[in-house]
mmCIF file with all atom_site columns, C-alpha atoms in Angstrom:
data_model
loop_
_atom_site.group_PDB
_atom_site.id
_atom_site.type_symbol
_atom_site.label_atom_id
_atom_site.label_alt_id
_atom_site.label_comp_id
_atom_site.label_asym_id
_atom_site.label_entity_id
_atom_site.label_seq_id
_atom_site.pdbx_PDB_ins_code
_atom_site.Cartn_x
_atom_site.Cartn_y
_atom_site.Cartn_z
_atom_site.occupancy
_atom_site.B_iso_or_equiv
_atom_site.pdbx_formal_charge
_atom_site.auth_seq_id
_atom_site.auth_comp_id
_atom_site.auth_asym_id
_atom_site.auth_atom_id
_atom_site.pdbx_PDB_model_num
ATOM 1   C CA . MET O 1 1   ? 10.403  0.012   29.967 1.00 0.00 ? 1   MET O CA 1
ATOM 2   C CA . ASN O 1 2   ? 7.957   2.258   28.142 1.00 0.00 ? 2   ASN O CA 1
ATOM 3   C CA . LEU O 1 3   ? 9.575   4.097   25.239 1.00 0.00 ? 3   LEU O CA 1
ATOM 4   C CA . ILE O 1 4   ? 8.433   6.708   22.735 1.00 0.00 ? 4   ILE O CA 1
ATOM 5   C CA . LEU O 1 5   ? 10.105  7.096   19.343 1.00 0.00 ? 5   LEU O CA 1
ATOM 6   C CA . LEU O 1 6   ? 9.966   10.559  17.794 1.00 0.00 ? 6   LEU O CA 1
ATOM 7   C CA . GLY O 1 7   ? 11.094  11.577  14.321 1.00 0.00 ? 7   GLY O CA 1
ATOM 8   C CA . ALA O 1 8   ? 9.867   12.882  11.009 1.00 0.00 ? 8   ALA O CA 1
ATOM 9   C CA . PRO O 1 9   ? 8.093   10.564  8.530  1.00 0.00 ? 9   PRO O CA 1
ATOM 10  C CA . GLY O 1 10  ? 10.751  8.315   7.012  1.00 0.00 ? 10  GLY O CA 1
ATOM 11  C CA . ALA O 1 11  ? 13.196  8.647   9.922  1.00 0.00 ? 11  ALA O CA 1
ATOM 12  C CA . GLY O 1 12  ? 13.069  4.898   10.518 1.00 0.00 ? 12  GLY O CA 1
ATOM 13  C CA . LYS O 1 13  ? 10.921  4.810   13.649 1.00 0.00 ? 13  LYS O CA 1
ATOM 14  C CA . GLY O 1 14  ? 9.077   1.673   12.562 1.00 0.00 ? 14  GLY O CA 1
ATOM 15  C CA . THR O 1 15  ? 12.277  -0.188  11.722 1.00 0.00 ? 15  THR O CA 1
ATOM 16  C CA . GLN O 1 16  ? 13.918  0.750   15.015 1.00 0.00 ? 16  GLN O CA 1
ATOM 17  C CA . ALA O 1 17  ? 10.779  -0.148  16.939 1.00 0.00 ? 17  ALA O CA 1
ATOM 18  C CA . GLU O 1 18  ? 10.881  -3.667  15.454 1.00 0.00 ? 18  GLU O CA 1
ATOM 19  C CA . ILE O 1 19  ? 14.535  -4.124  16.409 1.00 0.00 ? 19  ILE O CA 1
ATOM 20  C CA . LEU O 1 20  ? 14.021  -2.805  19.950 1.00 0.00 ? 20  LEU O CA 1
ATOM 21  C CA . CYS O 1 21  ? 10.949  -4.991  20.342 1.00 0.00 ? 21  CYS O CA 1
ATOM 22  C CA . LYS O 1 22  ? 13.023  -8.131  19.777 1.00 0.00 ? 22  LYS O CA 1
ATOM 23  C CA . LYS O 1 23  ? 15.971  -7.007  21.885 1.00 0.00 ? 23  LYS O CA 1
ATOM 24  C CA . LEU O 1 24  ? 13.951  -5.728  24.854 1.00 0.00 ? 24  LEU O CA 1
ATOM 25  C CA . GLY O 1 25  ? 11.189  -8.334  24.735 1.00 0.00 ? 25  GLY O CA 1
ATOM 26  C CA . ILE O 1 26  ? 8.342   -5.821  24.753 1.00 0.00 ? 26  ILE O CA 1
ATOM 27  C CA . PRO O 1 27  ? 5.782   -5.118  22.006 1.00 0.00 ? 27  PRO O CA 1
ATOM 28  C CA . SER O 1 28  ? 6.010   -2.302  19.503 1.00 0.00 ? 28  SER O CA 1
ATOM 29  C CA . ILE O 1 29  ? 2.760   -0.408  19.155 1.00 0.00 ? 29  ILE O CA 1
ATOM 30  C CA . SER O 1 30  ? 2.665   1.258   15.754 1.00 0.00 ? 30  SER O CA 1
ATOM 31  C CA . THR O 1 31  ? -0.331  3.494   15.269 1.00 0.00 ? 31  THR O CA 1
ATOM 32  C CA . GLY O 1 32  ? 0.390   3.405   11.552 1.00 0.00 ? 32  GLY O CA 1
ATOM 33  C CA . ASN O 1 33  ? -0.020  -0.380  11.481 1.00 0.00 ? 33  ASN O CA 1
ATOM 34  C CA . ILE O 1 34  ? -3.132  -0.235  13.654 1.00 0.00 ? 34  ILE O CA 1
ATOM 35  C CA . LEU O 1 35  ? -4.683  2.416   11.421 1.00 0.00 ? 35  LEU O CA 1
ATOM 36  C CA . ARG O 1 36  ? -3.763  0.612   8.195  1.00 0.00 ? 36  ARG O CA 1
ATOM 37  C CA . ALA O 1 37  ? -5.341  -2.587  9.548  1.00 0.00 ? 37  ALA O CA 1
ATOM 38  C CA . ALA O 1 38  ? -8.526  -0.660  10.343 1.00 0.00 ? 38  ALA O CA 1
ATOM 39  C CA . ILE O 1 39  ? -8.503  0.875   6.847  1.00 0.00 ? 39  ILE O CA 1
ATOM 40  C CA . LYS O 1 40  ? -7.986  -2.516  5.190  1.00 0.00 ? 40  LYS O CA 1
ATOM 41  C CA . ASP O 1 41  ? -10.863 -3.980  7.226  1.00 0.00 ? 41  ASP O CA 1
ATOM 42  C CA . GLY O 1 42  ? -13.074 -1.031  6.290  1.00 0.00 ? 42  GLY O CA 1
ATOM 43  C CA . THR O 1 43  ? -14.013 -0.243  9.887  1.00 0.00 ? 43  THR O CA 1
ATOM 44  C CA . PRO O 1 44  ? -15.704 3.095   10.682 1.00 0.00 ? 44  PRO O CA 1
ATOM 45  C CA . THR O 1 45  ? -12.508 4.257   12.418 1.00 0.00 ? 45  THR O CA 1
ATOM 46  C CA . GLY O 1 46  ? -10.426 3.126   9.452  1.00 0.00 ? 46  GLY O CA 1
ATOM 47  C CA . LEU O 1 47  ? -12.575 4.942   6.912  1.00 0.00 ? 47  LEU O CA 1
ATOM 48  C CA . LYS O 1 48  ? -12.475 8.112   9.010  1.00 0.00 ? 48  LYS O CA 1
ATOM 49  C CA . ALA O 1 49  ? -8.707  7.912   9.360  1.00 0.00 ? 49  ALA O CA 1
ATOM 50  C CA . LYS O 1 50  ? -8.126  7.204   5.658  1.00 0.00 ? 50  LYS O CA 1
ATOM 51  C CA . SER O 1 51  ? -9.369  10.603  4.496  1.00 0.00 ? 51  SER O CA 1
ATOM 52  C CA . TYR O 1 52  ? -6.848  12.334  6.756  1.00 0.00 ? 52  TYR O CA 1
ATOM 53  C CA . MET O 1 53  ? -3.926  10.043  5.879  1.00 0.00 ? 53  MET O CA 1
ATOM 54  C CA . ASP O 1 54  ? -4.517  10.344  2.126  1.00 0.00 ? 54  ASP O CA 1
ATOM 55  C CA . ALA O 1 55  ? -4.282  14.126  2.458  1.00 0.00 ? 55  ALA O CA 1
ATOM 56  C CA . GLY O 1 56  ? -1.059  13.875  4.474  1.00 0.00 ? 56  GLY O CA 1
ATOM 57  C CA . GLN O 1 57  ? -2.794  15.240  7.567  1.00 0.00 ? 57  GLN O CA 1
ATOM 58  C CA . LEU O 1 58  ? -2.813  14.007  11.144 1.00 0.00 ? 58  LEU O CA 1
ATOM 59  C CA . VAL O 1 59  ? -5.548  11.666  12.290 1.00 0.00 ? 59  VAL O CA 1
ATOM 60  C CA . PRO O 1 60  ? -7.650  13.354  15.054 1.00 0.00 ? 60  PRO O CA 1
ATOM 61  C CA . ASP O 1 61  ? -6.518  12.824  18.646 1.00 0.00 ? 61  ASP O CA 1
ATOM 62  C CA . GLU O 1 62  ? -9.672  11.053  19.771 1.00 0.00 ? 62  GLU O CA 1
ATOM 63  C CA . VAL O 1 63  ? -9.153  8.369   17.128 1.00 0.00 ? 63  VAL O CA 1
ATOM 64  C CA . ILE O 1 64  ? -5.479  7.841   17.975 1.00 0.00 ? 64  ILE O CA 1
ATOM 65  C CA . ILE O 1 65  ? -5.821  7.791   21.764 1.00 0.00 ? 65  ILE O CA 1
ATOM 66  C CA . GLY O 1 66  ? -8.797  5.444   21.550 1.00 0.00 ? 66  GLY O CA 1
ATOM 67  C CA . ILE O 1 67  ? -6.907  2.941   19.405 1.00 0.00 ? 67  ILE O CA 1
ATOM 68  C CA . VAL O 1 68  ? -3.765  3.117   21.561 1.00 0.00 ? 68  VAL O CA 1
ATOM 69  C CA . GLY O 1 69  ? -5.726  2.803   24.806 1.00 0.00 ? 69  GLY O CA 1
ATOM 70  C CA . GLU O 1 70  ? -7.353  -0.402  23.591 1.00 0.00 ? 70  GLU O CA 1
ATOM 71  C CA . ARG O 1 71  ? -3.968  -1.815  22.570 1.00 0.00 ? 71  ARG O CA 1
ATOM 72  C CA . LEU O 1 72  ? -2.283  -1.019  25.906 1.00 0.00 ? 72  LEU O CA 1
ATOM 73  C CA . GLU O 1 73  ? -4.907  -3.033  27.764 1.00 0.00 ? 73  GLU O CA 1
ATOM 74  C CA . GLN O 1 74  ? -3.709  -6.238  26.139 1.00 0.00 ? 74  GLN O CA 1
ATOM 75  C CA . GLU O 1 75  ? -1.680  -8.749  28.156 1.00 0.00 ? 75  GLU O CA 1
ATOM 76  C CA . ASP O 1 76  ? 1.580   -8.380  26.226 1.00 0.00 ? 76  ASP O CA 1
ATOM 77  C CA . CYS O 1 77  ? 1.946   -4.730  27.277 1.00 0.00 ? 77  CYS O CA 1
ATOM 78  C CA . ARG O 1 78  ? 2.185   -5.441  31.000 1.00 0.00 ? 78  ARG O CA 1
ATOM 79  C CA . LYS O 1 79  ? 5.998   -5.368  30.998 1.00 0.00 ? 79  LYS O CA 1
ATOM 80  C CA . GLY O 1 80  ? 6.266   -2.271  28.826 1.00 0.00 ? 80  GLY O CA 1
ATOM 81  C CA . CYS O 1 81  ? 5.948   -1.183  25.221 1.00 0.00 ? 81  CYS O CA 1
ATOM 82  C CA . ILE O 1 82  ? 7.384   0.946   22.476 1.00 0.00 ? 82  ILE O CA 1
ATOM 83  C CA . LEU O 1 83  ? 5.082   3.666   21.142 1.00 0.00 ? 83  LEU O CA 1
ATOM 84  C CA . ASP O 1 84  ? 5.743   4.266   17.451 1.00 0.00 ? 84  ASP O CA 1
ATOM 85  C CA . GLY O 1 85  ? 3.897   7.178   15.841 1.00 0.00 ? 85  GLY O CA 1
ATOM 86  C CA . VAL O 1 86  ? 2.213   8.453   18.984 1.00 0.00 ? 86  VAL O CA 1
ATOM 87  C CA . PRO O 1 87  ? 2.089   11.008  20.474 1.00 0.00 ? 87  PRO O CA 1
ATOM 88  C CA . ARG O 1 88  ? 2.163   13.320  17.473 1.00 0.00 ? 88  ARG O CA 1
ATOM 89  C CA . THR O 1 89  ? 0.918   16.454  19.201 1.00 0.00 ? 89  THR O CA 1
ATOM 90  C CA . ILE O 1 90  ? 1.260   18.128  22.588 1.00 0.00 ? 90  ILE O CA 1
ATOM 91  C CA . ALA O 1 91  ? -2.409  17.342  23.203 1.00 0.00 ? 91  ALA O CA 1
ATOM 92  C CA . GLN O 1 92  ? -1.765  13.632  22.643 1.00 0.00 ? 92  GLN O CA 1
ATOM 93  C CA . ALA O 1 93  ? 1.270   13.715  24.950 1.00 0.00 ? 93  ALA O CA 1
ATOM 94  C CA . GLU O 1 94  ? -0.802  15.350  27.659 1.00 0.00 ? 94  GLU O CA 1
ATOM 95  C CA . ALA O 1 95  ? -3.542  12.751  27.124 1.00 0.00 ? 95  ALA O CA 1
ATOM 96  C CA . ILE O 1 96  ? -0.988  9.974   27.613 1.00 0.00 ? 96  ILE O CA 1
ATOM 97  C CA . GLU O 1 97  ? 0.130   11.569  30.889 1.00 0.00 ? 97  GLU O CA 1
ATOM 98  C CA . LYS O 1 98  ? -3.482  12.014  31.986 1.00 0.00 ? 98  LYS O CA 1
ATOM 99  C CA . ALA O 1 99  ? -4.130  8.335   31.276 1.00 0.00 ? 99  ALA O CA 1
ATOM 100 C CA . GLY O 1 100 ? -1.389  7.463   33.772 1.00 0.00 ? 100 GLY O CA 1
ATOM 101 C CA . ILE O 1 101 ? 0.902   5.846   31.228 1.00 0.00 ? 101 ILE O CA 1
ATOM 102 C CA . ARG O 1 102 ? 4.491   5.977   32.523 1.00 0.00 ? 102 ARG O CA 1
ATOM 103 C CA . ILE O 1 103 ? 7.128   6.955   29.951 1.00 0.00 ? 103 ILE O CA 1
ATOM 104 C CA . ASP O 1 104 ? 10.725  6.035   30.795 1.00 0.00 ? 104 ASP O CA 1
ATOM 105 C CA . ALA O 1 105 ? 12.525  7.587   27.826 1.00 0.00 ? 105 ALA O CA 1
ATOM 106 C CA . VAL O 1 106 ? 11.853  9.387   24.545 1.00 0.00 ? 106 VAL O CA 1
ATOM 107 C CA . ILE O 1 107 ? 14.190  8.796   21.598 1.00 0.00 ? 107 ILE O CA 1
ATOM 108 C CA . ALA O 1 108 ? 14.243  11.562  18.975 1.00 0.00 ? 108 ALA O CA 1
ATOM 109 C CA . ILE O 1 109 ? 15.671  10.219  15.693 1.00 0.00 ? 109 ILE O CA 1
ATOM 110 C CA . GLU O 1 110 ? 17.207  13.100  13.718 1.00 0.00 ? 110 GLU O CA 1
ATOM 111 C CA . ILE O 1 111 ? 17.494  12.993  9.914  1.00 0.00 ? 111 ILE O CA 1
ATOM 112 C CA . SER O 1 112 ? 17.708  15.479  7.021  1.00 0.00 ? 112 SER O CA 1
ATOM 113 C CA . GLU O 1 113 ? 14.675  16.162  4.833  1.00 0.00 ? 113 GLU O CA 1
ATOM 114 C CA . GLU O 1 114 ? 16.691  15.275  1.713  1.00 0.00 ? 114 GLU O CA 1
ATOM 115 C CA . GLU O 1 115 ? 17.337  11.804  3.104  1.00 0.00 ? 115 GLU O CA 1
ATOM 116 C CA . ILE O 1 116 ? 13.667  11.438  4.069  1.00 0.00 ? 116 ILE O CA 1
ATOM 117 C CA . LEU O 1 117 ? 12.493  12.183  0.516  1.00 0.00 ? 117 LEU O CA 1
ATOM 118 C CA . ARG O 1 118 ? 15.001  9.691   -0.902 1.00 0.00 ? 118 ARG O CA 1
ATOM 119 C CA . ARG O 1 119 ? 13.953  6.970   1.523  1.00 0.00 ? 119 ARG O CA 1
ATOM 120 C CA . MET O 1 120 ? 10.201  7.377   1.260  1.00 0.00 ? 120 MET O CA 1
ATOM 121 C CA . SER O 1 121 ? 10.086  7.582   -2.523 1.00 0.00 ? 121 SER O CA 1
ATOM 122 C CA . GLY O 1 122 ? 11.583  4.086   -2.491 1.00 0.00 ? 122 GLY O CA 1
ATOM 123 C CA . ARG O 1 123 ? 9.020   2.558   -0.140 1.00 0.00 ? 123 ARG O CA 1
ATOM 124 C CA . ARG O 1 124 ? 6.830   -0.249  -1.424 1.00 0.00 ? 124 ARG O CA 1
ATOM 125 C CA . VAL O 1 125 ? 4.075   -2.178  0.374  1.00 0.00 ? 125 VAL O CA 1
ATOM 126 C CA . CYS O 1 126 ? 2.452   -5.510  -0.464 1.00 0.00 ? 126 CYS O CA 1
ATOM 127 C CA . GLU O 1 127 ? -1.200  -4.867  -1.274 1.00 0.00 ? 127 GLU O CA 1
ATOM 128 C CA . ALA O 1 128 ? -2.069  -8.385  -0.085 1.00 0.00 ? 128 ALA O CA 1
ATOM 129 C CA . CYS O 1 129 ? -0.290  -8.855  3.273  1.00 0.00 ? 129 CYS O CA 1
ATOM 130 C CA . GLY O 1 130 ? 1.062   -5.377  4.066  1.00 0.00 ? 130 GLY O CA 1
ATOM 131 C CA . SER O 1 131 ? 4.776   -6.310  4.208  1.00 0.00 ? 131 SER O CA 1
ATOM 132 C CA . SER O 1 132 ? 7.075   -3.312  3.683  1.00 0.00 ? 132 SER O CA 1
ATOM 133 C CA . TYR O 1 133 ? 10.106  -2.950  1.411  1.00 0.00 ? 133 TYR O CA 1
ATOM 134 C CA . ASN O 1 134 ? 12.435  -0.280  0.077  1.00 0.00 ? 134 ASN O CA 1
ATOM 135 C CA . VAL O 1 135 ? 13.809  -0.468  -3.451 1.00 0.00 ? 135 VAL O CA 1
ATOM 136 C CA . GLU O 1 136 ? 17.252  0.570   -2.148 1.00 0.00 ? 136 GLU O CA 1
ATOM 137 C CA . ALA O 1 137 ? 17.559  -0.495  1.475  1.00 0.00 ? 137 ALA O CA 1
ATOM 138 C CA . VAL O 1 138 ? 15.297  -3.563  1.687  1.00 0.00 ? 138 VAL O CA 1
ATOM 139 C CA . PRO O 1 139 ? 14.455  -4.688  -1.863 1.00 0.00 ? 139 PRO O CA 1
ATOM 140 C CA . PRO O 1 140 ? 12.294  -7.757  -2.525 1.00 0.00 ? 140 PRO O CA 1
ATOM 141 C CA . LYS O 1 141 ? 13.948  -10.862 -3.993 1.00 0.00 ? 141 LYS O CA 1
ATOM 142 C CA . VAL O 1 142 ? 11.836  -10.462 -7.135 1.00 0.00 ? 142 VAL O CA 1
ATOM 143 C CA . GLU O 1 143 ? 11.196  -6.895  -8.287 1.00 0.00 ? 143 GLU O CA 1
ATOM 144 C CA . GLY O 1 144 ? 7.608   -5.824  -7.671 1.00 0.00 ? 144 GLY O CA 1
ATOM 145 C CA . LEU O 1 145 ? 6.611   -8.975  -5.768 1.00 0.00 ? 145 LEU O CA 1
ATOM 146 C CA . CYS O 1 146 ? 6.328   -9.680  -2.037 1.00 0.00 ? 146 CYS O CA 1
ATOM 147 C CA . ASP O 1 147 ? 8.806   -12.209 -0.597 1.00 0.00 ? 147 ASP O CA 1
ATOM 148 C CA . ASN O 1 148 ? 6.222   -13.475 1.884  1.00 0.00 ? 148 ASN O CA 1
ATOM 149 C CA . CYS O 1 149 ? 3.101   -14.044 -0.217 1.00 0.00 ? 149 CYS O CA 1
ATOM 150 C CA . GLY O 1 150 ? 3.973   -13.152 -3.813 1.00 0.00 ? 150 GLY O CA 1
ATOM 151 C CA . GLY O 1 151 ? 1.554   -10.213 -3.785 1.00 0.00 ? 151 GLY O CA 1
ATOM 152 C CA . LYS O 1 152 ? 2.014   -7.077  -5.878 1.00 0.00 ? 152 LYS O CA 1
ATOM 153 C CA . LEU O 1 153 ? 4.106   -4.290  -4.344 1.00 0.00 ? 153 LEU O CA 1
ATOM 154 C CA . ILE O 1 154 ? 2.663   -0.792  -4.587 1.00 0.00 ? 154 ILE O CA 1
ATOM 155 C CA . GLN O 1 155 ? 3.641   2.725   -3.556 1.00 0.00 ? 155 GLN O CA 1
ATOM 156 C CA . ARG O 1 156 ? 1.182   4.112   -1.015 1.00 0.00 ? 156 ARG O CA 1
ATOM 157 C CA . LYS O 1 157 ? -0.214  7.543   -1.775 1.00 0.00 ? 157 LYS O CA 1
ATOM 158 C CA . ASP O 1 158 ? 1.241   8.901   1.472  1.00 0.00 ? 158 ASP O CA 1
ATOM 159 C CA . ASP O 1 159 ? 4.754   7.927   0.251  1.00 0.00 ? 159 ASP O CA 1
ATOM 160 C CA . THR O 1 160 ? 4.688   9.999   -2.960 1.00 0.00 ? 160 THR O CA 1
ATOM 161 C CA . PRO O 1 161 ? 6.984   13.092  -2.953 1.00 0.00 ? 161 PRO O CA 1
ATOM 162 C CA . GLU O 1 162 ? 4.049   15.540  -2.958 1.00 0.00 ? 162 GLU O CA 1
ATOM 163 C CA . THR O 1 163 ? 2.384   13.920  0.048  1.00 0.00 ? 163 THR O CA 1
ATOM 164 C CA . VAL O 1 164 ? 5.706   13.480  1.869  1.00 0.00 ? 164 VAL O CA 1
ATOM 165 C CA . ARG O 1 165 ? 6.394   17.216  1.620  1.00 0.00 ? 165 ARG O CA 1
ATOM 166 C CA . GLU O 1 166 ? 2.945   17.937  3.028  1.00 0.00 ? 166 GLU O CA 1
ATOM 167 C CA . ARG O 1 167 ? 3.511   15.429  5.835  1.00 0.00 ? 167 ARG O CA 1
ATOM 168 C CA . LEU O 1 168 ? 6.819   17.098  6.695  1.00 0.00 ? 168 LEU O CA 1
ATOM 169 C CA . LYS O 1 169 ? 5.085   20.479  6.955  1.00 0.00 ? 169 LYS O CA 1
ATOM 170 C CA . VAL O 1 170 ? 2.529   18.937  9.314  1.00 0.00 ? 170 VAL O CA 1
ATOM 171 C CA . TYR O 1 171 ? 5.310   17.259  11.314 1.00 0.00 ? 171 TYR O CA 1
ATOM 172 C CA . HIS O 1 172 ? 7.226   20.501  11.873 1.00 0.00 ? 172 HIS O CA 1
ATOM 173 C CA . ARG O 1 173 ? 4.039   22.319  12.858 1.00 0.00 ? 173 ARG O CA 1
ATOM 174 C CA . GLU O 1 174 ? 2.421   19.671  15.053 1.00 0.00 ? 174 GLU O CA 1
ATOM 175 C CA . THR O 1 175 ? 4.985   17.095  16.207 1.00 0.00 ? 175 THR O CA 1
ATOM 176 C CA . ALA O 1 176 ? 8.384   18.797  16.427 1.00 0.00 ? 176 ALA O CA 1
ATOM 177 C CA . PRO O 1 177 ? 7.289   20.743  19.571 1.00 0.00 ? 177 PRO O CA 1
ATOM 178 C CA . LEU O 1 178 ? 7.251   17.395  21.416 1.00 0.00 ? 178 LEU O CA 1
ATOM 179 C CA . VAL O 1 179 ? 11.062  17.500  21.467 1.00 0.00 ? 179 VAL O CA 1
ATOM 180 C CA . ASP O 1 180 ? 10.968  20.455  23.866 1.00 0.00 ? 180 ASP O CA 1
ATOM 181 C CA . PHE O 1 181 ? 7.964   18.984  25.725 1.00 0.00 ? 181 PHE O CA 1
ATOM 182 C CA . TYR O 1 182 ? 9.893   15.849  26.690 1.00 0.00 ? 182 TYR O CA 1
ATOM 183 C CA . ALA O 1 183 ? 13.240  17.634  27.090 1.00 0.00 ? 183 ALA O CA 1
ATOM 184 C CA . GLU O 1 184 ? 11.630  19.728  29.829 1.00 0.00 ? 184 GLU O CA 1
ATOM 185 C CA . ARG O 1 185 ? 10.637  16.482  31.573 1.00 0.00 ? 185 ARG O CA 1
ATOM 186 C CA . GLY O 1 186 ? 14.177  15.113  31.376 1.00 0.00 ? 186 GLY O CA 1
ATOM 187 C CA . LEU O 1 187 ? 13.129  12.189  29.192 1.00 0.00 ? 187 LEU O CA 1
ATOM 188 C CA . LEU O 1 188 ? 14.530  13.179  25.773 1.00 0.00 ? 188 LEU O CA 1
ATOM 189 C CA . LYS O 1 189 ? 17.511  11.482  24.133 1.00 0.00 ? 189 LYS O CA 1
ATOM 190 C CA . LYS O 1 190 ? 18.551  12.650  20.644 1.00 0.00 ? 190 LYS O CA 1
ATOM 191 C CA . VAL O 1 191 ? 20.033  10.157  18.166 1.00 0.00 ? 191 VAL O CA 1
ATOM 192 C CA . GLN O 1 192 ? 21.390  11.119  14.744 1.00 0.00 ? 192 GLN O CA 1
ATOM 193 C CA . VAL O 1 193 ? 20.479  8.544   12.095 1.00 0.00 ? 193 VAL O CA 1
ATOM 194 C CA . ALA O 1 194 ? 23.458  6.469   10.940 1.00 0.00 ? 194 ALA O CA 1
ATOM 195 C CA . ASP O 1 195 ? 24.354  4.873   7.599  1.00 0.00 ? 195 ASP O CA 1
ATOM 196 C CA . ASN O 1 196 ? 22.377  1.707   8.345  1.00 0.00 ? 196 ASN O CA 1
ATOM 197 C CA . LYS O 1 197 ? 19.667  0.506   10.720 1.00 0.00 ? 197 LYS O CA 1
ATOM 198 C CA . GLU O 1 198 ? 22.064  -1.561  12.851 1.00 0.00 ? 198 GLU O CA 1
ATOM 199 C CA . ALA O 1 199 ? 24.335  1.413   13.524 1.00 0.00 ? 199 ALA O CA 1
ATOM 200 C CA . THR O 1 200 ? 21.355  3.616   14.332 1.00 0.00 ? 200 THR O CA 1
ATOM 201 C CA . ASN O 1 201 ? 20.066  0.983   16.744 1.00 0.00 ? 201 ASN O CA 1
ATOM 202 C CA . ALA O 1 202 ? 23.445  0.819   18.466 1.00 0.00 ? 202 ALA O CA 1
ATOM 203 C CA . LYS O 1 203 ? 23.233  4.576   19.034 1.00 0.00 ? 203 LYS O CA 1
ATOM 204 C CA . ILE O 1 204 ? 19.747  4.226   20.507 1.00 0.00 ? 204 ILE O CA 1
ATOM 205 C CA . LEU O 1 205 ? 20.821  1.473   22.917 1.00 0.00 ? 205 LEU O CA 1
ATOM 206 C CA . ALA O 1 206 ? 23.802  3.564   23.992 1.00 0.00 ? 206 ALA O CA 1
ATOM 207 C CA . ALA O 1 207 ? 21.528  6.553   24.611 1.00 0.00 ? 207 ALA O CA 1
ATOM 208 C CA . LEU O 1 208 ? 19.335  4.321   26.799 1.00 0.00 ? 208 LEU O CA 1
ATOM 209 C CA . GLY O 1 209 ? 22.382  3.062   28.677 1.00 0.00 ? 209 GLY O CA 1
ATOM 210 C CA . LEU O 1 210 ? 21.790  -0.517  27.534 1.00 0.00 ? 210 LEU O CA 1
ATOM 211 C CA . ASP O 1 211 ? 24.473  -3.019  26.510 1.00 0.00 ? 211 ASP O CA 1
ATOM 212 C CA . LEU O 1 212 ? 22.684  -5.704  24.485 1.00 0.00 ? 212 LEU O CA 1
#
């Protein structure tokens, strides 16, 4: 089963992708994680992407599709995958279709902008290993320190309120049209975010017609 998760920044796409990955036994392909790894390694693609991400703008299509294409060729994607963070534009969606990648369902996670700002302002990331936390929802055992490696937790620039608001503007302009794009293809399933990640996941499984 090949799935796409849609939703504004902070909607919980990454969290839900991780849960679905374990339950369905297929890999989650997060373009955010792929890009952050490239940035950390200082690759040419990573450096190019960083300037866009720091400004709260979308990374160019050719960079995204190239990274995703390479990932889909790996052995663990043969039985399906979950695309998290791609496509973000109609052009990317059309490129996915052109590449012959079959999409079985598209989950649109709906959430208010007020809740997004509250969630993202609480995000923290380990500067050493990249593990993610939230000061409210998923706090570390020791404030400011990573549970996994003891590294310092920081707030990424793209999680500050100013950048989040800019990212939301970009989302509504560039990505929101994908809801209609996939609705026209009969693939869209809307899910309203619940009070916790488990309840939201239950809604997603129900929308997919799965009893796990």
